[in-house]
Short mmCIF file of C-alpha atoms in Angstrom, two decimals:
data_model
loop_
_atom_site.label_atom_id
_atom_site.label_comp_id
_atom_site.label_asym_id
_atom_site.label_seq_id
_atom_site.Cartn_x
_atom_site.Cartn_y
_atom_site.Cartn_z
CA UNK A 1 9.03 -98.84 -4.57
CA UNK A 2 5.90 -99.57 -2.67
CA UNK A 3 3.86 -97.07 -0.77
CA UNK A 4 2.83 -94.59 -3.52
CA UNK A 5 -0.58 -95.52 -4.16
CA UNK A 6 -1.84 -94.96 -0.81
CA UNK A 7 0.00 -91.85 -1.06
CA UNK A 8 -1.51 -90.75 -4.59
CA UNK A 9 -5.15 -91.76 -3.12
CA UNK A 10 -4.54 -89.48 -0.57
CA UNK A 11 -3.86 -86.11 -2.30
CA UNK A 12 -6.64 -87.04 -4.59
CA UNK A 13 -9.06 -87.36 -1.59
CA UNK A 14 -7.62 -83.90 -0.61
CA UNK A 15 -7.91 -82.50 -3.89
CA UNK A 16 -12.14 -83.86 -4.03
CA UNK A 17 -12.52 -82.57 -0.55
CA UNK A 18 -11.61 -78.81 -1.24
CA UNK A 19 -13.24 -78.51 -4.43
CA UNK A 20 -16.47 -79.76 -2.48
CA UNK A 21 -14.98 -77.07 0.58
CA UNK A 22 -15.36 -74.00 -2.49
CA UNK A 23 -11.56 -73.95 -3.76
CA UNK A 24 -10.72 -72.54 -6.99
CA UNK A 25 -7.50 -74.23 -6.89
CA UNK A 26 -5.61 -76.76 -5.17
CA UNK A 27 -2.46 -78.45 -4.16
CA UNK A 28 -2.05 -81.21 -2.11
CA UNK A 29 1.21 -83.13 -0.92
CA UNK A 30 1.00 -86.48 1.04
CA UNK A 31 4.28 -87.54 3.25
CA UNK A 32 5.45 -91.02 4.18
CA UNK A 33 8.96 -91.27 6.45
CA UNK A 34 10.36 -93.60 8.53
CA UNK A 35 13.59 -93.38 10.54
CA UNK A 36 15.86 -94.90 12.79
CA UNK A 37 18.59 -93.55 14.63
CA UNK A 38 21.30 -94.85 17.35
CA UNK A 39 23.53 -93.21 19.58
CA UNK A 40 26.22 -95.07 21.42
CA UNK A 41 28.64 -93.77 24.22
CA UNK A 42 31.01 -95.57 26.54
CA UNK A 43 30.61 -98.98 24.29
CA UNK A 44 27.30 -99.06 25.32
CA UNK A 45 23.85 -97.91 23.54
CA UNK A 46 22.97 -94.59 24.79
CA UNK A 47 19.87 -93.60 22.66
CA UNK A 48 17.98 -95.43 20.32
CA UNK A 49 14.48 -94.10 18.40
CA UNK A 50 12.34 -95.18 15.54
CA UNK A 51 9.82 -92.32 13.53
CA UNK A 52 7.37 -93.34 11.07
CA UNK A 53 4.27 -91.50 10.50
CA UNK A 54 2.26 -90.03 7.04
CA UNK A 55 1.25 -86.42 7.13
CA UNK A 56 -0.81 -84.47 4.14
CA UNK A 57 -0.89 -81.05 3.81
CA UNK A 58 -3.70 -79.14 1.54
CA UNK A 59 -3.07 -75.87 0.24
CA UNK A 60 -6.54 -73.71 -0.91
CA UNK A 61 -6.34 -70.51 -3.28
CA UNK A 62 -9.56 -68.79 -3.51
CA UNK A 63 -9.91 -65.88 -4.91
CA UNK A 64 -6.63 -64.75 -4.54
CA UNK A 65 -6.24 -65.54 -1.33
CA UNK A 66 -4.50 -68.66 0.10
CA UNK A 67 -4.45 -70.77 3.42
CA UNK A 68 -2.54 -74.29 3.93
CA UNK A 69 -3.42 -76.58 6.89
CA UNK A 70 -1.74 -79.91 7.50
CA UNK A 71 -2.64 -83.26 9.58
CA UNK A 72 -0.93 -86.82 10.65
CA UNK A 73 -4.05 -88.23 10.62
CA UNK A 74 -5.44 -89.09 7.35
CA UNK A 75 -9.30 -90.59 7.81
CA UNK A 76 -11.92 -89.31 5.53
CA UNK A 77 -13.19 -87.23 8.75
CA UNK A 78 -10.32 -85.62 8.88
CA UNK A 79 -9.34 -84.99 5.04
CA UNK A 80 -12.75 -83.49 5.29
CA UNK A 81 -12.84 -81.02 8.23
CA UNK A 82 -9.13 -80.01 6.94
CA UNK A 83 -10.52 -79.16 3.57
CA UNK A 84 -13.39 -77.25 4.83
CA UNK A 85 -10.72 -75.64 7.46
CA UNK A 86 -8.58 -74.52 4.80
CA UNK A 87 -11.33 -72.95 2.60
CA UNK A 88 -12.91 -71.05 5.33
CA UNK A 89 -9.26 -69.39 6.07
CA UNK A 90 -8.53 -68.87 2.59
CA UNK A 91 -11.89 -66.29 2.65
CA UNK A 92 -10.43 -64.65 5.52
CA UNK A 93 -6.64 -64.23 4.59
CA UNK A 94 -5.34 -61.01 2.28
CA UNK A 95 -5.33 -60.79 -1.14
CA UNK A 96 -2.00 -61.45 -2.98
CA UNK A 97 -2.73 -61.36 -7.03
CA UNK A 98 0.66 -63.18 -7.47
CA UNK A 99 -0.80 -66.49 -5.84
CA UNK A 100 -1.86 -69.40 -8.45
CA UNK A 101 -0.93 -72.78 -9.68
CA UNK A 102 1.30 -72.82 -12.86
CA UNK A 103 -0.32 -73.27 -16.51
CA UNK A 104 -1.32 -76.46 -17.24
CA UNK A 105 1.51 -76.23 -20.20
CA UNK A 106 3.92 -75.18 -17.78
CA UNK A 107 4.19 -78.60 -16.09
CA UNK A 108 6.60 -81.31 -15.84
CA UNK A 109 5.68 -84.00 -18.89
CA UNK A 110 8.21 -85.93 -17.44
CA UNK A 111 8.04 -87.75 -13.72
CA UNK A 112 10.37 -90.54 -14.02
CA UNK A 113 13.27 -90.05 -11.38
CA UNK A 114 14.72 -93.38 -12.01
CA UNK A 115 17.41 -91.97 -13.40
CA UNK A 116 18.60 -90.13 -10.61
CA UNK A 117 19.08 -93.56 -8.32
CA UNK A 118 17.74 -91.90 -4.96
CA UNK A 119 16.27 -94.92 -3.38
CA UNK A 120 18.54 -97.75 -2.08
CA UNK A 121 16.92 -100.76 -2.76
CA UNK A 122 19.12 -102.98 -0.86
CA UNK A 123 17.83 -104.17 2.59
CA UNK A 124 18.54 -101.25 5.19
CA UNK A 125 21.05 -101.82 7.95
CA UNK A 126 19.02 -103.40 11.19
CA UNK A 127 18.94 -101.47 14.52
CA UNK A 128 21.15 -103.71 15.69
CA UNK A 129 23.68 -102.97 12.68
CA UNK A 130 23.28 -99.54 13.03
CA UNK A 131 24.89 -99.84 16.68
CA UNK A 132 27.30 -101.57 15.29
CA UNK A 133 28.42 -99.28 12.58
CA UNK A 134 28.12 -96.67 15.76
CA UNK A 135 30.18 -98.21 17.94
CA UNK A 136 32.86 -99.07 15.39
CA UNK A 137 33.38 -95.21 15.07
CA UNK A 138 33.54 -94.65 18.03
CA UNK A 139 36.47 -97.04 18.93
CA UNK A 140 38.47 -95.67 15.94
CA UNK A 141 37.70 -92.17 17.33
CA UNK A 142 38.89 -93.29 21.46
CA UNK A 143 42.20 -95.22 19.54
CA UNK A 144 43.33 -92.11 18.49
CA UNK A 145 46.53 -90.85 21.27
CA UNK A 146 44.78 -87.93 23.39
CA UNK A 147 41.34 -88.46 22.91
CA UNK A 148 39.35 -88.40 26.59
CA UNK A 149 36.27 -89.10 25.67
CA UNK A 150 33.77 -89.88 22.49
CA UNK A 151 30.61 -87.58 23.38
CA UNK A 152 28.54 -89.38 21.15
CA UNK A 153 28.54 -91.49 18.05
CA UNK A 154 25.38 -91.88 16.05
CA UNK A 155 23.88 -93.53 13.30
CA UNK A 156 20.51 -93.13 11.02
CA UNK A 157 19.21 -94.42 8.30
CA UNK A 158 15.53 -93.15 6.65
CA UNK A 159 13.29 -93.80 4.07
CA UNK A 160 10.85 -90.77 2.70
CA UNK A 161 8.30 -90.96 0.02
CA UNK A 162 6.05 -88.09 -1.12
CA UNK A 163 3.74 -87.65 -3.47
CA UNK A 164 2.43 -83.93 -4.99
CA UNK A 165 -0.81 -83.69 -7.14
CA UNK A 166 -2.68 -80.45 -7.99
CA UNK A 167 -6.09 -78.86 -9.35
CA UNK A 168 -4.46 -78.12 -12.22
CA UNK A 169 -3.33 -81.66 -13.24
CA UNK A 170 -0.22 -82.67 -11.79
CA UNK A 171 0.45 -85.61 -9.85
CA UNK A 172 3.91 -87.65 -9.32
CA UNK A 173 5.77 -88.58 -6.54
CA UNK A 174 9.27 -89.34 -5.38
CA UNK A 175 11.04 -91.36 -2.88
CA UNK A 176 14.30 -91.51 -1.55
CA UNK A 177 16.68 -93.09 1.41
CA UNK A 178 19.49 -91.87 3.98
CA UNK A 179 22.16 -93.18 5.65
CA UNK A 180 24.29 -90.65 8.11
CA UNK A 181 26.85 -91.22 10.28
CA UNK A 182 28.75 -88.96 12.75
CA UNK A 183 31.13 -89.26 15.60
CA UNK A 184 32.19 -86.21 18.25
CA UNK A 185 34.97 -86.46 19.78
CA UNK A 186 36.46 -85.02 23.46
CA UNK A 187 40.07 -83.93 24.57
CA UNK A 188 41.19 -82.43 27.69
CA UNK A 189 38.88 -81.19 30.64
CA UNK A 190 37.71 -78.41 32.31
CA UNK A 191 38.37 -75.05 30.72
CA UNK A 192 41.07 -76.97 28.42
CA UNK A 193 38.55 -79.00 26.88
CA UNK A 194 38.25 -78.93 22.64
CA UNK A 195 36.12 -81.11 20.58
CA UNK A 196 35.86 -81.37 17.32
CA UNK A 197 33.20 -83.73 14.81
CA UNK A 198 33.15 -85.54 11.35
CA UNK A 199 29.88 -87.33 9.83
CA UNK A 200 29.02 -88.18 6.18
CA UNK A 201 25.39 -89.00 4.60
CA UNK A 202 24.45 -90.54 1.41
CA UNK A 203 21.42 -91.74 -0.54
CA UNK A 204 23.20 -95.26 -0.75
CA UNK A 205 24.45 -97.13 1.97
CA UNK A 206 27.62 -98.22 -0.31
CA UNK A 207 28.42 -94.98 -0.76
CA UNK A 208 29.41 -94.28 2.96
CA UNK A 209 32.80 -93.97 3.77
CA UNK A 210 33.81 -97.01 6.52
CA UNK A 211 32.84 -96.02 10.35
CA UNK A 212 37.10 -96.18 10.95
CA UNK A 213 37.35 -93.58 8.71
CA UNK A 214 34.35 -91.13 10.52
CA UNK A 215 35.65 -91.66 13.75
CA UNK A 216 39.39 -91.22 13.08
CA UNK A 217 38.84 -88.09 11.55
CA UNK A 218 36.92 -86.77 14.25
CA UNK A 219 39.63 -87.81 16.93
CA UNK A 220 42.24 -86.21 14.40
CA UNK A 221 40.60 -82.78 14.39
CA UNK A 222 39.82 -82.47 17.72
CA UNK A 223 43.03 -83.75 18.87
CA UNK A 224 44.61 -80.58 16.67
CA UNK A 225 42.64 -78.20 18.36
CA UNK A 226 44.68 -78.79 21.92
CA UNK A 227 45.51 -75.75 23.05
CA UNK A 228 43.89 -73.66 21.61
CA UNK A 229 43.89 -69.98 22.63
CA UNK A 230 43.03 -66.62 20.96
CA UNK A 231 44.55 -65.00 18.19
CA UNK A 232 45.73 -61.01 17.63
CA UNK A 233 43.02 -58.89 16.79
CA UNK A 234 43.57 -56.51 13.30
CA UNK A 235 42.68 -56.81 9.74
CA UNK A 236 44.35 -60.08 7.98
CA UNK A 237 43.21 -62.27 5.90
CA UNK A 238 41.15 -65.24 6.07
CA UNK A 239 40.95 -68.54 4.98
CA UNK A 240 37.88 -70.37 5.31
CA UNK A 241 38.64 -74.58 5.13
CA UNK A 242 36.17 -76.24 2.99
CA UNK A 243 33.83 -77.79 6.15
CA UNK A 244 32.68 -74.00 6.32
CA UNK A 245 33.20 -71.82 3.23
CA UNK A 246 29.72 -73.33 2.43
CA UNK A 247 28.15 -71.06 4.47
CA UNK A 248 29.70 -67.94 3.60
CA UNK A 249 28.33 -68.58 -0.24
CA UNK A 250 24.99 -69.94 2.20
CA UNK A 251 24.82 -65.79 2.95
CA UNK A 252 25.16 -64.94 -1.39
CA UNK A 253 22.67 -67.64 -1.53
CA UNK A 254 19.67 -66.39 0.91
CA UNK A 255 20.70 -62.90 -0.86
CA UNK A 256 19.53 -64.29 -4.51
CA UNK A 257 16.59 -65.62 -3.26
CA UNK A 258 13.35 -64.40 -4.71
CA UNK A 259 11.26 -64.04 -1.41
CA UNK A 260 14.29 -61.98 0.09
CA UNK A 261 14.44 -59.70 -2.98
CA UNK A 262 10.93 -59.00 -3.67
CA UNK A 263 10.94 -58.18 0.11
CA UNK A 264 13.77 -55.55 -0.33
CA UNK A 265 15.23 -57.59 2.22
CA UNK A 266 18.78 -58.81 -0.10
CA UNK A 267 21.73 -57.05 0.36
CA UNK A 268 21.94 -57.69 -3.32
CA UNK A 269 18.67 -56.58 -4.57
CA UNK A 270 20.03 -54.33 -6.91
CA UNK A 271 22.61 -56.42 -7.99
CA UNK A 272 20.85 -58.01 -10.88
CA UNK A 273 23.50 -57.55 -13.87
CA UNK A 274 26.56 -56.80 -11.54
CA UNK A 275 29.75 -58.44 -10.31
CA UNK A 276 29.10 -60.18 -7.63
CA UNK A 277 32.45 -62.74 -7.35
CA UNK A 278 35.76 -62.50 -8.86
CA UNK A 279 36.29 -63.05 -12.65
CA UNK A 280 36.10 -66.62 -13.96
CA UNK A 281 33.92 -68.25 -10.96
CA UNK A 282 30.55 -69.36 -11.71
CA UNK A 283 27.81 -70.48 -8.80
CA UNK A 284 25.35 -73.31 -10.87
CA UNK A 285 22.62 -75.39 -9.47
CA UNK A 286 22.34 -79.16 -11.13
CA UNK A 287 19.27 -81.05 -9.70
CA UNK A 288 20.00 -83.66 -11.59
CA UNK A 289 22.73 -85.33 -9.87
CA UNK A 290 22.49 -88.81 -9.25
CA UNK A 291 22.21 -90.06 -5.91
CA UNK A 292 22.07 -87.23 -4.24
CA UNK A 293 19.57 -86.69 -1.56
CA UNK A 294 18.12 -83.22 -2.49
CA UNK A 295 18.28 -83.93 -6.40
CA UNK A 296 14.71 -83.81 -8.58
CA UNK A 297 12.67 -83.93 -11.62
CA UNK A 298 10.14 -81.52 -10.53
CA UNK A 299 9.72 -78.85 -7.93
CA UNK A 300 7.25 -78.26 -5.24
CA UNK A 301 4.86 -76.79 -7.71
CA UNK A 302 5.08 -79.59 -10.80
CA UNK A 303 7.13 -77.42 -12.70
CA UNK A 304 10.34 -79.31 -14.23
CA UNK A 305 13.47 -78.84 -12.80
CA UNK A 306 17.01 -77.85 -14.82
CA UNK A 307 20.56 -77.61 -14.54
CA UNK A 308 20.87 -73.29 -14.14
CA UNK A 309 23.99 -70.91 -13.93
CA UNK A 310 22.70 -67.93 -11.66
CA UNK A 311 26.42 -66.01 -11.22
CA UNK A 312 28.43 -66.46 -14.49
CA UNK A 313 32.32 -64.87 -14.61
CA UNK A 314 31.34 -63.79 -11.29
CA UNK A 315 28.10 -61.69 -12.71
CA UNK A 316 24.67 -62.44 -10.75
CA UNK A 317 22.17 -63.36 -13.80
CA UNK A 318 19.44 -65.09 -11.93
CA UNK A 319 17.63 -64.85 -9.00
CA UNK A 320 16.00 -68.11 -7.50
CA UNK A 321 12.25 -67.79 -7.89
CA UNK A 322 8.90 -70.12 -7.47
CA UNK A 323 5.85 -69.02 -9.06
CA UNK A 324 4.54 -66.40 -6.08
CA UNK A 325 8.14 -64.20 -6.01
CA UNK A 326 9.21 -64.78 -9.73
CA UNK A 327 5.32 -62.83 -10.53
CA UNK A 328 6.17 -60.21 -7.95
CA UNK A 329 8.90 -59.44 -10.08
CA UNK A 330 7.98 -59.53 -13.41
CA UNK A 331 9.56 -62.81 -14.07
CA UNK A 332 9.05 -66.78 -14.58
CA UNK A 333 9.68 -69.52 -12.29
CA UNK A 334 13.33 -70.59 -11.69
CA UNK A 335 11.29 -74.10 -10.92
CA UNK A 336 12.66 -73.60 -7.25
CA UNK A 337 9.76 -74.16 -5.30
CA UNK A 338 9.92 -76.38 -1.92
CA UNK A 339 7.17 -77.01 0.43
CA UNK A 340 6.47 -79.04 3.52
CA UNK A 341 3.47 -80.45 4.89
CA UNK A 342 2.22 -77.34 6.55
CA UNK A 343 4.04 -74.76 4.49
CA UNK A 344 2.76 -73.19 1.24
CA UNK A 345 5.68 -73.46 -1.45
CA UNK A 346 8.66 -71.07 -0.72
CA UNK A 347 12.18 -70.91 -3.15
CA UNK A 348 15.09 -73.35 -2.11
CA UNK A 349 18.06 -74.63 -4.01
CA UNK A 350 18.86 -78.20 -4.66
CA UNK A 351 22.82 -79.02 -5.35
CA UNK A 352 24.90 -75.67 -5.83
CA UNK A 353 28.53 -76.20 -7.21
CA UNK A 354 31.03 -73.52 -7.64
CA UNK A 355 34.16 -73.15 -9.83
CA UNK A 356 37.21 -74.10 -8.21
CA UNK A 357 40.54 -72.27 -8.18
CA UNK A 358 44.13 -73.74 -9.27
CA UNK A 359 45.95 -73.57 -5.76
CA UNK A 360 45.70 -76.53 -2.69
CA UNK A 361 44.87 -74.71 0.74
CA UNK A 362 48.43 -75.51 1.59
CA UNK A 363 49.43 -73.39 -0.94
CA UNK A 364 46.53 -70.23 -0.69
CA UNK A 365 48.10 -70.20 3.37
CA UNK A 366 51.38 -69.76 1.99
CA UNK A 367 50.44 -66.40 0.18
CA UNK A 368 48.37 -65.40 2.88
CA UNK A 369 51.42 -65.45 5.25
CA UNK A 370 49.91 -64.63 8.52
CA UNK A 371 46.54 -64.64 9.21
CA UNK A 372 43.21 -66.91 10.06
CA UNK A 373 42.29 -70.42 8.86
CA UNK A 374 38.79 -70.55 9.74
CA UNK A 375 37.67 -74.67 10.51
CA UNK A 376 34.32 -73.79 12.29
CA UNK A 377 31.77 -71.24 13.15
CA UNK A 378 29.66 -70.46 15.98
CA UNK A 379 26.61 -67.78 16.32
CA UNK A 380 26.10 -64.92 13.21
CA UNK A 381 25.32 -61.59 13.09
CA UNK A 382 24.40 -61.01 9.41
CA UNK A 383 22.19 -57.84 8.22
CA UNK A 384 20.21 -59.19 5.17
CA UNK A 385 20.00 -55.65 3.84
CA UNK A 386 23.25 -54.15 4.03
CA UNK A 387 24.86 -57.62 4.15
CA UNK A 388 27.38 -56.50 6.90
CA UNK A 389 28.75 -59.63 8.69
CA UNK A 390 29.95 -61.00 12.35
CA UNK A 391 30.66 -64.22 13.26
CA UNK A 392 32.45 -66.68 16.20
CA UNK A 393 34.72 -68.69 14.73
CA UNK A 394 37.47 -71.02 15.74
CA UNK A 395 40.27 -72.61 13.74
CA UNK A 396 44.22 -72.30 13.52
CA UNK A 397 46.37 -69.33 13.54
CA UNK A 398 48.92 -69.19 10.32
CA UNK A 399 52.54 -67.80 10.51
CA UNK A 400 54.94 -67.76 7.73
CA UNK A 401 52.17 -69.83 5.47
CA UNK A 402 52.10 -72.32 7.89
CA UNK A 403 49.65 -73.49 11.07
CA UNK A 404 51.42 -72.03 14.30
CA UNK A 405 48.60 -73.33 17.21
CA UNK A 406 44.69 -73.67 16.96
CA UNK A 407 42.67 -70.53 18.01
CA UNK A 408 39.32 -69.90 19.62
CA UNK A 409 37.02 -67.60 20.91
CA UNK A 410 37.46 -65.01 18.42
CA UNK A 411 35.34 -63.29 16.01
CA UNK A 412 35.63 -62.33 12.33
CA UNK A 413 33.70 -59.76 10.43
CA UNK A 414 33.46 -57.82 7.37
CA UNK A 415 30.77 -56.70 4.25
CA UNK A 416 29.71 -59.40 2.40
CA UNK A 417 29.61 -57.73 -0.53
CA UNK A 418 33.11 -56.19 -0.09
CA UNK A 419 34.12 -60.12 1.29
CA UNK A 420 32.89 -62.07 -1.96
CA UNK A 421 34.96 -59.74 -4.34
CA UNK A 422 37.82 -60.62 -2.44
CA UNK A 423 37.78 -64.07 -2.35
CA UNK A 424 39.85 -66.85 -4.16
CA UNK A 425 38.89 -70.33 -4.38
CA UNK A 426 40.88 -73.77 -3.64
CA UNK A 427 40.98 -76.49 -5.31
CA UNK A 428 39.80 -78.87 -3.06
CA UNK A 429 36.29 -79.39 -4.03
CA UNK A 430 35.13 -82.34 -1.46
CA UNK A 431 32.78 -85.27 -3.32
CA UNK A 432 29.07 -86.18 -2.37
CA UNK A 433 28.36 -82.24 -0.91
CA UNK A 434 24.79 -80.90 -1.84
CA UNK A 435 26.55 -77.33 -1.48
CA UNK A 436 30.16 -78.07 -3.54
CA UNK A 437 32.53 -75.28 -2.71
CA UNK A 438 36.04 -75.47 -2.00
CA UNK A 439 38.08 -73.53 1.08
CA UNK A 440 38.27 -69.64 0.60
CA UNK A 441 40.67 -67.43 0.96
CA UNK A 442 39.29 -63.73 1.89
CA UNK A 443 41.72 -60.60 1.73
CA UNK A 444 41.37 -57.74 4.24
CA UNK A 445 38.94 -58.82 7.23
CA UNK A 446 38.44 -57.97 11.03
CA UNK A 447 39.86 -60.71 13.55
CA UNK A 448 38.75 -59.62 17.71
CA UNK A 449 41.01 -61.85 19.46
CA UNK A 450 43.33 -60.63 22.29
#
């Protein structure tokens, strides 16, 4: 990969610049992306736009006290006035003892991210391919018997490189590709109108499933959801499909992170210790999955990076810290720092994978007899601090264990805490998902329908 000297040259300018500015310590991050994406509808090219900029960002701890300013132009005029920028709000911003780059000892010895295959070498796909792999979806998606319209089809492919270095002496980088592609699709008109989406990104352009495949499956769900109406409104039980049980672990996620906690702000801030899932499911973070777009060596803060369990047999053992929140509470780095540009570092997980259960969907609607199989989710009500829960949702009413019609405008709700103990996982763990959880079944919930 090309690209990262200019990049390394830059956070070291930054890096001279605030020292000169008065910083006692420093961190510096300099951002290279490019990216081009296409939209087609009708047959015909309906949007097309290239990005491709570098930013730096400069963060500035002085005296306990921090400030982070951030610029897409990168002259020597302006690495200077942003240094001196950042130093002069640094003096004027509160005090926070837990602010500090890690111990020099504390750092990543190794950089190499070879080994996790994130950038596609191969040439990328033209503009004009791109359209082309765009267009192909969206014929499979119109071929499909009851499909009015394809609302848009799209296609993207990006290149990002970024390079970290810091006062205390780190400095790597890391680069990585996309390739997306997505397809919504139309049926019916008017008030009877449903639609319904599929898209799929990877690191690798091989990796992607064919364009046929997108836009059939987007036709094929959206086709299912023809007359769709509301369901009875009572307690039953749930089923979440895969596409969206992510997010209700998403809500057990935000509740283990450190920044919420040391807030008071978790519904699970005293949770430490306690069951938090059924028996015999764990919740694990690998960031060292190979070609996968959010996996790393090192954090936002150089620290390295390690597979982690933080539930084990359903028991919450970790929360998910960076350097600032894992001090506030008397503990080290989970080496789960992520930054931006413009942002100082905050904690954010990489790939999250949870234990699957023994049972197909199929089968986990079968027990569940009558109730809700949730396929997507609208709007959210969700109290971080008593971790009570309301959400839109839309999906397909079950009878006897089996679909009976598609369902909308209705919403679910329930205590997390009380939801997550009731819960049973599929088995249908989908490949190449940063957040790998199967569908969910969840016992005992509110459904406002009719």
């Amino acid at each position: 990969m090309n690209g990262f000297d200019k990049l390394e040259g830059l956070t070291r300018q930054l890096l001279d610049a605030a020292r000169k500015a008065g910083a006692d310590q420093v961190d510096a991050i300099a951002l290279e992306a490019t990216a081009v994406s296409i939209d087609v509808r009708a047959g015909q090219l309906e949007h097309a736009e290239r990005a491709e900029g570098v930013e730096i960002g400069l963060r500035v701890l002085l005296g306990g006290r921090q400030a982070t300013v951030s610029a897409s132009d990168h002259s020597e005029r302006t690495i200077q006035e942003i240094a001196e920028r950042a130093a002069a709000m640094a003096r004027e911003a509160p005090v926070d003892d837990t602010l500090g780059l890690a111990e020099p000892d504390e750092l990543a010895k190794s950089t190499d991210t070879a080994a996790l295959d994130l950038y596609d070498h191969e040439t990328p796909p033209t503009p004009e391919a791109l359209q082309e792999l765009a267009l192909r979806a969206e014929a499979a998606a119109l071929a499909v018997d009851g499909i009015s319209t394809v609302e848009s089809a799209g296609a993207v492919q990006s290149q990002r490189r970024m390079w970290l270095a810091t006062s205390n002496g780190f400095s790597a980088g890391l680069g990585r590709t996309g390739h997306s592609l997505s397809t919504i699709a139309i049926t019916g008109s008017g008030t009877a109108m449903e639609r319904d989406w599929a898209g799929e990104s990877r690191v690798h352009f091989s990796d992607m499933p064919s364009p046929e495949e997108i836009g059939q499956l987007a036709a094929e769900r959206t086709v299912s959801r023809r007359g769709a109406r509301k369901p009875p409104t009572g307690t039953f039980p749930i089923l979440y499909d895969e596409r969206v049980a992510s997010g209700l672990i998403g809500h057990l996620l935000s509740a283990v992170n450190g920044a919420a906690v040391a807030r008071g702000a978790s519904w699970l801030r005293d949770a430490m210790g306690e069951q938090v899932l059924p028996a015999g499911i764990d919740l694990r973070e690998d960031p060292h999955i190979p070609r996968f777009g959010s996996s790393r060596i090192f954090d936002a803060e150089g620290l390295p990076t390690a597979p982690r369990s933080f539930v084990q047999d359903g028991v919450l053992t970790s929360w998910t810290l960076d350097l600032s929140t894992g001090r506030k509470l008397g503990l080290p780095s989970t080496a789960n720092a992520m930054r931006g540009t413009s942002s100082p570092p905050s904690p954010g997980l990489t790939n999250v994978l949870m234990t699957p259960g023994t049972h197909t969907p199929a089968e986990l609607a079968a027990q569940m007899g009558r109730g809700l199989l949730v396929t997507s989710m609208l709007g959210a009500s969700i109290n971080s601090t008593t971790g009570d829960y309301s959400r839109g949702a839309a999906g397909f009413w079950i009878e006897n264990g089996e679909i009976a019609y598609p369902v909308n405008e209705c919403t679910i709700a329930g205590n997390l805490r009380d939801m997550l103990m009731r819960l049973t996982p599929a088995n249908d763990l989908i490949a190449w998902r940063g957040m790998s959880v199967p569908s969910l079944l969840v016992e005992g919930m509110t459904v406002a329908g009719d």
